PDB file of C-alpha atoms in Angstrom:
ATOM      1  CA  ALA A   1      -9.257  -0.255   2.504  1.00 52.00           C
ATOM      2  CA  LEU A   2      -6.367  -3.018   2.616  1.00 49.00           C
ATOM      3  CA  ALA A   3      -7.218  -3.835  -0.947  1.00 52.00           C
ATOM      4  CA  GLN A   4      -6.940   0.244  -1.241  1.00 52.00           C
ATOM      5  CA  ALA A   5      -3.430   0.167   0.752  1.00 50.00           C
ATOM      6  CA  ARG A   6      -2.549  -3.123  -1.986  1.00 56.00           C
ATOM      7  CA  LEU A   7      -2.705  -1.303  -4.835  1.00 60.00           C
ATOM      8  CA  ARG A   8      -1.320   2.029  -3.498  1.00 48.00           C
ATOM      9  CA  ARG A   9       1.792   0.308  -2.546  1.00 49.00           C
ATOM     10  CA  THR A  10       2.370  -1.301  -6.583  1.00 51.00           C
ATOM     11  CA  ARG A  11       5.315   0.657  -6.790  1.00 48.00           C
ATOM     12  CA  PRO A  12       8.325   0.303  -4.535  1.00 46.00           C
ATOM     13  CA  ALA A  13      10.535   2.923  -3.152  1.00 40.00           C
ATOM     14  CA  GLY A  14      12.984   4.472  -5.461  1.00 43.00           C
ATOM     15  CA  THR A  15      10.132   4.546  -7.954  1.00 44.00           C
ATOM     16  CA  THR A  16      10.450   7.826 -10.317  1.00 38.00           C
ATOM     17  CA  THR A  17       7.669   9.617 -11.881  1.00 39.00           C
ATOM     18  CA  ARG A  18       8.077  12.674 -13.865  1.00 36.00           C
ATOM     19  CA  LEU A  19       5.338  14.782 -14.762  1.00 35.00           C
ATOM     20  CA  LEU A  20       4.610  16.853 -18.513  1.00 38.00           C
ATOM     21  CA  GLY A  21       2.654  19.084 -19.255  1.00 39.00           C
ATOM     22  CA  ARG A  22       0.455  21.475 -16.885  1.00 36.00           C
ATOM     23  CA  ALA A  23      -2.068  19.741 -14.528  1.00 39.00           C
ATOM     24  CA  ALA A  24      -4.587  21.209 -12.021  1.00 39.00           C
ATOM     25  CA  GLY A  25      -3.467  22.706  -9.050  1.00 40.00           C
ATOM     26  CA  VAL A  26      -4.688  19.666  -7.096  1.00 37.00           C
ATOM     27  CA  GLU A  27      -2.941  16.333  -9.516  1.00 41.00           C
ATOM     28  CA  THR A  28       0.070  19.052  -9.418  1.00 38.00           C
ATOM     29  CA  ALA A  29       0.533  18.436  -5.547  1.00 37.00           C
ATOM     30  CA  LEU A  30      -0.268  14.523  -5.725  1.00 37.00           C
ATOM     31  CA  LEU A  31       2.598  14.236  -8.192  1.00 36.00           C
ATOM     32  CA  ALA A  32       5.009  16.207  -6.330  1.00 36.00           C
ATOM     33  CA  ALA A  33       4.553  14.505  -3.048  1.00 34.00           C
ATOM     34  CA  VAL A  34       4.673  10.919  -6.391  1.00 33.00           C
ATOM     35  CA  VAL A  35       7.947  12.034  -6.525  1.00 31.00           C
ATOM     36  CA  LEU A  36       9.131  12.201  -3.679  1.00 31.00           C
ATOM     37  CA  VAL A  37       8.024   9.654  -1.481  1.00 29.00           C
ATOM     38  CA  ALA A  38       8.069   7.172  -4.471  1.00 31.00           C
ATOM     39  CA  ALA A  39       4.769   7.347  -5.968  1.00 34.00           C
ATOM     40  CA  THR A  40       0.981   6.516  -4.893  1.00 36.00           C
ATOM     41  CA  ILE A  41      -1.872   6.149  -6.869  1.00 39.00           C
ATOM     42  CA  THR A  42      -4.512   7.795  -4.404  1.00 34.00           C
ATOM     43  CA  SER A  43      -5.565  11.381  -5.170  1.00 35.00           C
ATOM     44  CA  VAL A  44      -5.573  14.089  -2.585  1.00 36.00           C
ATOM     45  CA  THR A  45      -8.950  14.054  -3.970  1.00 41.00           C
ATOM     46  CA  PRO A  46     -10.934  11.040  -2.773  1.00 51.00           C
ATOM     47  CA  ALA A  47     -13.215   8.868  -4.774  1.00 51.00           C
ATOM     48  CA  ARG A  48     -16.487   9.306  -5.186  1.00 49.00           C
ATOM     49  CA  LEU A  49     -18.369   5.909  -5.024  1.00 52.00           C
ATOM     50  CA  VAL A  50     -22.116   6.327  -5.485  1.00 48.00           C
ATOM     51  CA  PRO A  51     -24.317   3.563  -4.228  1.00 52.00           C
ATOM     52  CA  ALA A  52     -26.734   2.196  -6.981  1.00 50.00           C
ATOM     53  CA  SER A  53     -30.631   2.146  -6.012  1.00 47.00           C
ATOM     54  CA  SER A  54     -31.725  -0.670  -4.419  1.00 45.00           C
ATOM     55  CA  LEU A  55     -34.208  -1.355  -6.645  1.00 50.00           C
ATOM     56  CA  LEU A  56     -32.276  -2.560  -9.604  1.00 65.00           C
ATOM     57  CA  ALA A  57     -33.220  -5.772 -10.932  1.00 68.00           C
ATOM     58  CA  ALA A  58     -30.884  -8.525 -10.329  1.00 74.00           C
ATOM     59  CA  PRO A  59     -29.125  -9.476 -13.705  1.00 77.00           C
ATOM     60  CA  VAL A  60     -30.212 -12.526 -15.401  1.00 78.00           C
ATOM     61  CA  GLY A  61     -27.608 -15.243 -16.043  1.00 85.00           C
ATOM     62  CA  PRO A  62     -23.243 -14.171 -16.225  1.00 92.00           C
ATOM     63  CA  THR A  63     -22.364 -10.918 -16.537  1.00 96.00           C
ATOM     64  CA  VAL A  64     -19.388  -8.676 -17.895  1.00 97.00           C
ATOM     65  CA  ARG A  65     -17.977  -5.878 -16.161  1.00 98.00           C
ATOM     66  CA  VAL A  66     -15.329  -3.228 -18.040  1.00 98.00           C
ATOM     67  CA  ALA A  67     -14.737   0.332 -17.615  1.00 98.00           C
ATOM     68  CA  GLU A  68     -12.813   2.955 -18.791  1.00 97.00           C
ATOM     69  CA  ARG A  69     -11.303   6.525 -18.228  1.00 96.00           C
ATOM     70  CA  VAL A  70     -12.583   9.323 -19.501  1.00 94.00           C
ATOM     71  CA  ARG A  71     -10.300  12.207 -18.680  1.00 92.00           C
ATOM     72  CA  GLN A  72     -11.369  13.196 -15.563  1.00 93.00           C
ATOM     73  CA  VAL A  73     -14.121  10.668 -15.504  1.00 95.00           C
ATOM     74  CA  SER A  74     -14.335   6.458 -14.897  1.00 96.00           C
ATOM     75  CA  VAL A  75     -17.485   4.631 -16.427  1.00 97.00           C
ATOM     76  CA  SER A  76     -18.322   1.281 -16.053  1.00 98.00           C
ATOM     77  CA  ALA A  77     -21.212  -0.883 -17.426  1.00 98.00           C
ATOM     78  CA  VAL A  78     -22.634  -4.213 -15.699  1.00 97.00           C
ATOM     79  CA  ALA A  79     -23.825  -6.478 -19.131  1.00 98.00           C
ATOM     80  CA  SER A  80     -26.210  -8.693 -18.883  1.00 97.00           C
ATOM     81  CA  GLN A  81     -29.069 -10.890 -20.598  1.00 96.00           C
ATOM     82  CA  GLY A  82     -30.986  -8.421 -22.325  1.00 97.00           C
ATOM     83  CA  ARG A  83     -29.527  -5.084 -20.107  1.00 97.00           C
ATOM     84  CA  VAL A  84     -27.048  -2.663 -18.990  1.00 97.00           C
ATOM     85  CA  GLU A  85     -26.297  -1.148 -16.057  1.00 97.00           C
ATOM     86  CA  LEU A  86     -24.095   2.535 -16.256  1.00 98.00           C
ATOM     87  CA  HIS A  87     -22.046   3.894 -13.354  1.00 96.00           C
ATOM     88  CA  ALA A  88     -19.912   7.039 -13.316  1.00 95.00           C
ATOM     89  CA  ASP A  89     -17.446   8.362 -10.846  1.00 92.00           C
ATOM     90  CA  ALA A  90     -15.572  11.551 -10.087  1.00 88.00           C
ATOM     91  CA  PRO A  91     -13.480  12.733  -7.559  1.00 85.00           C
ATOM     92  CA  ASP A  92     -15.253  13.758  -4.121  1.00 84.00           C
ATOM     93  CA  ASP A  93     -14.673  17.345  -3.627  1.00 86.00           C
ATOM     94  CA  GLY A  94     -17.706  17.934  -1.094  1.00 86.00           C
ATOM     95  CA  ARG A  95     -20.024  19.509  -4.092  1.00 87.00           C
ATOM     96  CA  PRO A  96     -22.719  17.685  -5.501  1.00 84.00           C
ATOM     97  CA  LEU A  97     -21.854  14.772  -8.323  1.00 84.00           C
ATOM     98  CA  LEU A  98     -24.358  15.937 -11.363  1.00 88.00           C
ATOM     99  CA  ILE A  99     -23.173  13.338 -14.958  1.00 93.00           C
ATOM    100  CA  GLY A 100     -25.334  13.416 -17.629  1.00 95.00           C
ATOM    101  CA  LEU A 101     -24.714  10.478 -19.865  1.00 97.00           C
ATOM    102  CA  THR A 102     -25.871   8.972 -23.544  1.00 98.00           C
ATOM    103  CA  ALA A 103     -25.450   5.428 -24.823  1.00 98.00           C
ATOM    104  CA  GLN A 104     -25.912   3.840 -28.229  1.00 98.00           C
ATOM    105  CA  GLN A 105     -24.788   0.691 -28.727  1.00 99.00           C
ATOM    106  CA  ARG A 106     -22.574  -0.310 -32.570  1.00 99.00           C
ATOM    107  CA  THR A 107     -23.286  -4.238 -33.299  1.00 98.00           C
ATOM    108  CA  PRO A 108     -20.915  -6.530 -34.876  1.00 97.00           C
ATOM    109  CA  ALA A 109     -22.519  -5.354 -38.134  1.00 97.00           C
ATOM    110  CA  GLY A 110     -21.889  -1.438 -37.743  1.00 97.00           C
ATOM    111  CA  ARG A 111     -26.000  -0.786 -37.063  1.00 97.00           C
ATOM    112  CA  THR A 112     -25.849   2.114 -34.039  1.00 98.00           C
ATOM    113  CA  VAL A 113     -29.120   1.637 -31.837  1.00 97.00           C
ATOM    114  CA  PRO A 114     -29.998   4.563 -29.756  1.00 98.00           C
ATOM    115  CA  LEU A 115     -31.058   2.897 -25.875  1.00 98.00           C
ATOM    116  CA  ALA A 116     -33.676   4.381 -23.546  1.00 97.00           C
ATOM    117  CA  LEU A 117     -31.864   4.511 -20.386  1.00 97.00           C
ATOM    118  CA  THR A 118     -33.297   5.534 -16.930  1.00 95.00           C
ATOM    119  CA  ARG A 119     -31.459   6.483 -13.573  1.00 94.00           C
ATOM    120  CA  CYS A 120     -31.032   3.900 -11.073  1.00 92.00           C
ATOM    121  CA  GLY A 121     -29.787   6.082  -8.911  1.00 88.00           C
ATOM    122  CA  GLN A 122     -26.682   9.186  -8.962  1.00 86.00           C
ATOM    123  CA  ALA A 123     -24.466   8.503 -11.169  1.00 92.00           C
ATOM    124  CA  CYS A 124     -26.318   5.079 -12.169  1.00 94.00           C
ATOM    125  CA  TRP A 125     -28.458   4.152 -15.358  1.00 97.00           C
ATOM    126  CA  THR A 126     -30.313   1.501 -16.578  1.00 96.00           C
ATOM    127  CA  GLY A 127     -31.715   0.308 -20.035  1.00 96.00           C
ATOM    128  CA  PRO A 128     -32.403  -2.887 -22.076  1.00 97.00           C
ATOM    129  CA  VAL A 129     -30.111  -3.591 -24.810  1.00 97.00           C
ATOM    130  CA  ASP A 130     -30.202  -6.732 -27.678  1.00 98.00           C
ATOM    131  CA  TRP A 131     -26.825  -7.833 -27.663  1.00 98.00           C
ATOM    132  CA  ALA A 132     -25.150  -9.415 -30.825  1.00 98.00           C
ATOM    133  CA  THR A 133     -23.255 -12.594 -31.184  1.00 98.00           C
ATOM    134  CA  GLY A 134     -19.532 -10.722 -31.331  1.00 97.00           C
ATOM    135  CA  GLY A 135     -17.900  -7.432 -30.618  1.00 97.00           C
ATOM    136  CA  ASN A 136     -20.603  -4.585 -29.570  1.00 98.00           C
ATOM    137  CA  ASP A 137     -19.606  -1.066 -28.190  1.00 99.00           C
ATOM    138  CA  LEU A 138     -21.148   0.898 -26.033  1.00 99.00           C
ATOM    139  CA  LEU A 139     -21.089   4.067 -27.422  1.00 99.00           C
ATOM    140  CA  LEU A 140     -20.930   6.937 -24.581  1.00 98.00           C
ATOM    141  CA  GLN A 141     -21.248  10.319 -24.464  1.00 98.00           C
ATOM    142  CA  VAL A 142     -20.422  12.204 -20.660  1.00 97.00           C
ATOM    143  CA  ASP A 143     -21.108  15.173 -19.227  1.00 95.00           C
ATOM    144  CA  ALA A 144     -19.651  15.882 -16.014  1.00 93.00           C
ATOM    145  CA  GLY A 145     -20.101  19.689 -15.474  1.00 88.00           C
ATOM    146  CA  ARG A 146     -16.818  20.810 -13.657  1.00 90.00           C
ATOM    147  CA  TRP A 147     -15.111  17.556 -14.599  1.00 92.00           C
ATOM    148  CA  GLN A 148     -13.657  17.380 -17.545  1.00 92.00           C
ATOM    149  CA  ALA A 149     -15.211  14.333 -19.744  1.00 94.00           C
ATOM    150  CA  GLY A 150     -16.231  13.316 -23.013  1.00 96.00           C
ATOM    151  CA  PRO A 151     -16.996  10.722 -25.194  1.00 98.00           C
ATOM    152  CA  THR A 152     -16.069   7.295 -24.897  1.00 98.00           C
ATOM    153  CA  SER A 153     -16.430   3.436 -25.894  1.00 98.00           C
ATOM    154  CA  LEU A 154     -16.828   0.379 -23.811  1.00 98.00           C
ATOM    155  CA  PRO A 155     -16.284  -2.764 -25.758  1.00 98.00           C
ATOM    156  CA  ILE A 156     -18.963  -5.655 -24.685  1.00 98.00           C
ATOM    157  CA  ALA A 157     -18.237  -9.118 -26.262  1.00 97.00           C
ATOM    158  CA  TRP A 158     -21.314 -11.350 -26.407  1.00 97.00           C
ATOM    159  CA  PRO A 159     -22.235 -13.871 -25.588  1.00 97.00           C
ATOM    160  CA  VAL A 160     -20.294 -13.640 -22.152  1.00 96.00           C
ATOM    161  CA  THR A 161     -17.761 -16.776 -21.124  1.00 96.00           C
ATOM    162  CA  PRO A 162     -17.275 -16.934 -17.320  1.00 97.00           C
ATOM    163  CA  ALA A 163     -14.028 -17.989 -16.753  1.00 96.00           C
ATOM    164  CA  PRO A 164     -13.919 -18.514 -12.920  1.00 92.00           C
ATOM    165  CA  GLY A 165     -10.577 -20.273 -11.957  1.00 95.00           C
ATOM    166  CA  LEU A 166      -8.141 -18.416 -14.457  1.00 98.00           C
ATOM    167  CA  LEU A 167      -7.617 -15.869 -11.966  1.00 98.00           C
ATOM    168  CA  GLY A 168      -6.873 -18.618  -9.374  1.00 97.00           C
ATOM    169  CA  ARG A 169      -4.634 -19.731 -11.943  1.00 98.00           C
ATOM    170  CA  VAL A 170      -2.811 -16.316 -12.640  1.00 98.00           C
ATOM    171  CA  GLN A 171      -2.216 -15.818  -8.979  1.00 98.00           C
ATOM    172  CA  THR A 172      -0.554 -19.623  -8.625  1.00 98.00           C
ATOM    173  CA  ALA A 173       1.530 -18.479 -12.001  1.00 98.00           C
ATOM    174  CA  MET A 174       2.872 -15.193 -10.303  1.00 98.00           C
ATOM    175  CA  GLY A 175       3.679 -16.342  -7.342  1.00 98.00           C
ATOM    176  CA  ALA A 176       5.808 -18.288  -8.499  1.00 98.00           C
ATOM    177  CA  ARG A 177       8.176 -16.462 -10.161  1.00 98.00           C
ATOM    178  CA  THR A 178      11.565 -15.136  -8.902  1.00 98.00           C
ATOM    179  CA  ALA A 179      11.567 -11.671 -10.776  1.00 98.00           C
ATOM    180  CA  ILE A 180       9.127 -10.133 -12.367  1.00 99.00           C
ATOM    181  CA  ASP A 181       9.375  -6.740 -14.571  1.00 99.00           C
ATOM    182  CA  THR A 182       7.200  -4.314 -14.339  1.00 98.00           C
ATOM    183  CA  VAL A 183       6.672  -0.640 -16.324  1.00 98.00           C
ATOM    184  CA  GLU A 184       3.545   1.169 -15.224  1.00 96.00           C
ATOM    185  CA  THR A 185       1.608   4.620 -16.837  1.00 95.00           C
ATOM    186  CA  VAL A 186      -0.828   6.247 -13.842  1.00 93.00           C
ATOM    187  CA  THR A 187      -3.177   8.938 -15.049  1.00 89.00           C
ATOM    188  CA  SER A 188      -5.797  10.699 -13.401  1.00 83.00           C
ATOM    189  CA  GLY A 189      -6.924  13.037 -16.179  1.00 74.00           C
ATOM    190  CA  PHE A 190      -5.106  15.970 -15.695  1.00 73.00           C
ATOM    191  CA  GLY A 191      -1.901  15.859 -16.546  1.00 71.00           C
ATOM    192  CA  VAL A 192       0.742  13.075 -18.557  1.00 66.00           C
ATOM    193  CA  VAL A 193       2.806  11.307 -17.161  1.00 78.00           C
ATOM    194  CA  LEU A 194       6.303   9.106 -17.974  1.00 80.00           C
ATOM    195  CA  PRO A 195       6.286   5.536 -16.920  1.00 91.00           C
ATOM    196  CA  SER A 196       7.849   4.310 -14.074  1.00 94.00           C
ATOM    197  CA  SER A 197       9.668   0.315 -13.736  1.00 96.00           C
ATOM    198  CA  SER A 198      10.356  -1.415 -10.718  1.00 96.00           C
ATOM    199  CA  ARG A 199      11.233  -5.291  -9.963  1.00 98.00           C
ATOM    200  CA  ARG A 200      10.330  -7.817  -7.399  1.00 97.00           C
ATOM    201  CA  THR A 201       9.531 -11.241  -6.384  1.00 98.00           C
ATOM    202  CA  GLY A 202       6.648 -13.175  -7.229  1.00 98.00           C
ATOM    203  CA  LYS A 203       5.537 -13.230  -3.535  1.00 97.00           C
ATOM    204  CA  ASP A 204       6.257  -9.067  -3.372  1.00 98.00           C
ATOM    205  CA  PHE A 205       3.841  -8.793  -6.734  1.00 98.00           C
ATOM    206  CA  LEU A 206       0.647 -10.324  -5.246  1.00 98.00           C
ATOM    207  CA  SER A 207       1.086  -8.393  -1.981  1.00 97.00           C
ATOM    208  CA  THR A 208       0.624  -5.667  -3.684  1.00 95.00           C
ATOM    209  CA  GLN A 209      -2.422  -7.015  -5.561  1.00 96.00           C
ATOM    210  CA  PRO A 210      -5.738  -6.138  -4.247  1.00 95.00           C
ATOM    211  CA  TRP A 211      -7.021  -8.799  -5.788  1.00 96.00           C
ATOM    212  CA  ASN A 212      -4.954 -11.325  -4.138  1.00 94.00           C
ATOM    213  CA  GLU A 213      -7.210 -12.348  -1.098  1.00 86.00           C
ATOM    214  CA  GLY A 214     -10.520 -12.715  -2.800  1.00 87.00           C
ATOM    215  CA  GLY A 215     -13.620 -10.156  -3.803  1.00 91.00           C
ATOM    216  CA  ALA A 216     -12.522 -10.579  -7.383  1.00 95.00           C
ATOM    217  CA  THR A 217     -16.454 -10.803  -9.368  1.00 94.00           C
ATOM    218  CA  ASP A 218     -17.381 -11.761 -12.935  1.00 96.00           C
ATOM    219  CA  ALA A 219     -14.339 -13.114 -14.239  1.00 98.00           C
ATOM    220  CA  VAL A 220     -14.911 -13.793 -18.039  1.00 98.00           C
ATOM    221  CA  LEU A 221     -12.401 -14.602 -20.914  1.00 98.00           C
ATOM    222  CA  VAL A 222     -12.731 -12.681 -24.021  1.00 97.00           C
ATOM    223  CA  GLY A 223     -10.787 -13.963 -26.782  1.00 95.00           C
ATOM    224  CA  ARG A 224      -8.337 -16.695 -26.118  1.00 94.00           C
ATOM    225  CA  ARG A 225      -6.200 -15.395 -23.635  1.00 97.00           C
ATOM    226  CA  THR A 226      -7.812 -11.561 -22.355  1.00 98.00           C
ATOM    227  CA  LEU A 227      -8.699 -12.073 -18.635  1.00 98.00           C
ATOM    228  CA  LEU A 228     -11.352  -9.610 -17.343  1.00 99.00           C
ATOM    229  CA  PHE A 229     -13.157  -9.022 -14.007  1.00 98.00           C
ATOM    230  CA  ALA A 230     -13.904  -6.160 -10.817  1.00 98.00           C
ATOM    231  CA  LEU A 231     -13.854  -5.477  -7.115  1.00 97.00           C
ATOM    232  CA  PRO A 232     -17.454  -3.787  -7.435  1.00 94.00           C
ATOM    233  CA  ALA A 233     -16.650  -2.476  -3.664  1.00 92.00           C
ATOM    234  CA  LEU A 234     -13.737  -0.183  -4.727  1.00 93.00           C
ATOM    235  CA  GLY A 235     -14.552   0.207  -7.733  1.00 94.00           C
ATOM    236  CA  TYR A 236     -12.245  -1.275  -9.886  1.00 97.00           C
ATOM    237  CA  HIS A 237     -12.019  -3.039 -12.979  1.00 98.00           C
ATOM    238  CA  PHE A 238      -9.253  -5.251 -14.393  1.00 99.00           C
ATOM    239  CA  THR A 239      -8.426  -6.395 -18.302  1.00 99.00           C
ATOM    240  CA  MET A 240      -5.325  -8.717 -18.299  1.00 99.00           C
ATOM    241  CA  VAL A 241      -4.324 -10.196 -21.335  1.00 99.00           C
ATOM    242  CA  LEU A 242      -2.046 -13.769 -20.485  1.00 99.00           C
ATOM    243  CA  ASP A 243       0.135 -15.830 -21.841  1.00 98.00           C
ATOM    244  CA  ALA A 244       0.126 -20.003 -22.538  1.00 97.00           C
ATOM    245  CA  SER A 245       1.471 -19.594 -18.450  1.00 98.00           C
ATOM    246  CA  ASP A 246      -1.230 -17.551 -17.542  1.00 98.00           C
ATOM    247  CA  ARG A 247       1.279 -14.677 -16.681  1.00 99.00           C
ATOM    248  CA  ILE A 248       0.057 -11.327 -17.805  1.00 99.00           C
ATOM    249  CA  VAL A 249       1.474  -9.872 -20.194  1.00 99.00           C
ATOM    250  CA  SER A 250      -0.291  -6.434 -20.013  1.00 99.00           C
ATOM    251  CA  GLU A 251      -3.057  -5.233 -18.128  1.00 98.00           C
ATOM    252  CA  ARG A 252      -5.582  -1.894 -17.570  1.00 98.00           C
ATOM    253  CA  ILE A 253      -6.650  -1.116 -14.115  1.00 98.00           C
ATOM    254  CA  VAL A 254      -9.676   1.328 -13.802  1.00 97.00           C
ATOM    255  CA  THR A 255     -10.453   3.049 -10.493  1.00 95.00           C
ATOM    256  CA  PRO A 256     -12.301   6.054  -9.891  1.00 91.00           C
ATOM    257  CA  ASN A 257     -10.079   8.208 -10.034  1.00 90.00           C
ATOM    258  CA  HIS A 258      -6.741   6.765 -12.207  1.00 92.00           C
ATOM    259  CA  LEU A 259      -6.488   4.656 -14.828  1.00 95.00           C
ATOM    260  CA  LEU A 260      -3.277   2.257 -14.595  1.00 96.00           C
ATOM    261  CA  THR A 261      -1.426   0.525 -17.273  1.00 97.00           C
ATOM    262  CA  ARG A 262       0.879  -2.293 -16.798  1.00 98.00           C
ATOM    263  CA  HIS A 263       3.151  -4.159 -19.251  1.00 98.00           C
ATOM    264  CA  TYR A 264       5.559  -7.367 -17.439  1.00 98.00           C
ATOM    265  CA  ARG A 265       8.299  -9.337 -18.420  1.00 98.00           C
ATOM    266  CA  TYR A 266       9.869 -12.267 -16.774  1.00 98.00           C
ATOM    267  CA  PRO A 267      13.462 -12.483 -16.873  1.00 95.00           C
TER     268      PRO A 267
END
């Protein structure tokens, strides 16, 4: 709950956000409240974090966790040696969650391989994968019934390069800043929102980050300066692009109900 509150406080009072287009009824009420009371990313409809089966085998070796927002549904993957676990989340409206998902692997050579998935719980699937060295893509087709979904893809760089100390260096670098300018866009799949901007100190910035006091897992480095990690207890997945000083240049945060995109400057 504390971590969720931190993420909700990301934008300080005075930030303005405007809704474009026609949103669904729940989202309209939510975003109207955002404009009036300085913005929250928590949907009126709560997240439905569906537990996976306890029969899932433990991953072998290092793992990488990635996620994407496909309209009104979030999908995530836990990729490990020879296997993938896929999960889906949708807003909790009190009705049963019925989601169908199919997956293919696209190898770095461009070859497409259908994946034989089995269910591991509600909105959970698992299956074997022969990861190729380099950039693989999981091509997903998501059918969520009353929730808008569709096709999406999840990039999986293989082999995994663990980066256990990098997030701590990011924490130190960001906390040392006297000013951080942030431009943020939030969407939950119901409408389009213009970016909002804010300035805060490094200390204030860290106080809003749900990873600041621990809980992050599976921190991996992709390429030279991209950090991936997750907060599995909350269903949050982070992609951070860093500069040479370990400051965040940009980041994407996929949560069960939202996609946040942020860009940072250091005056």
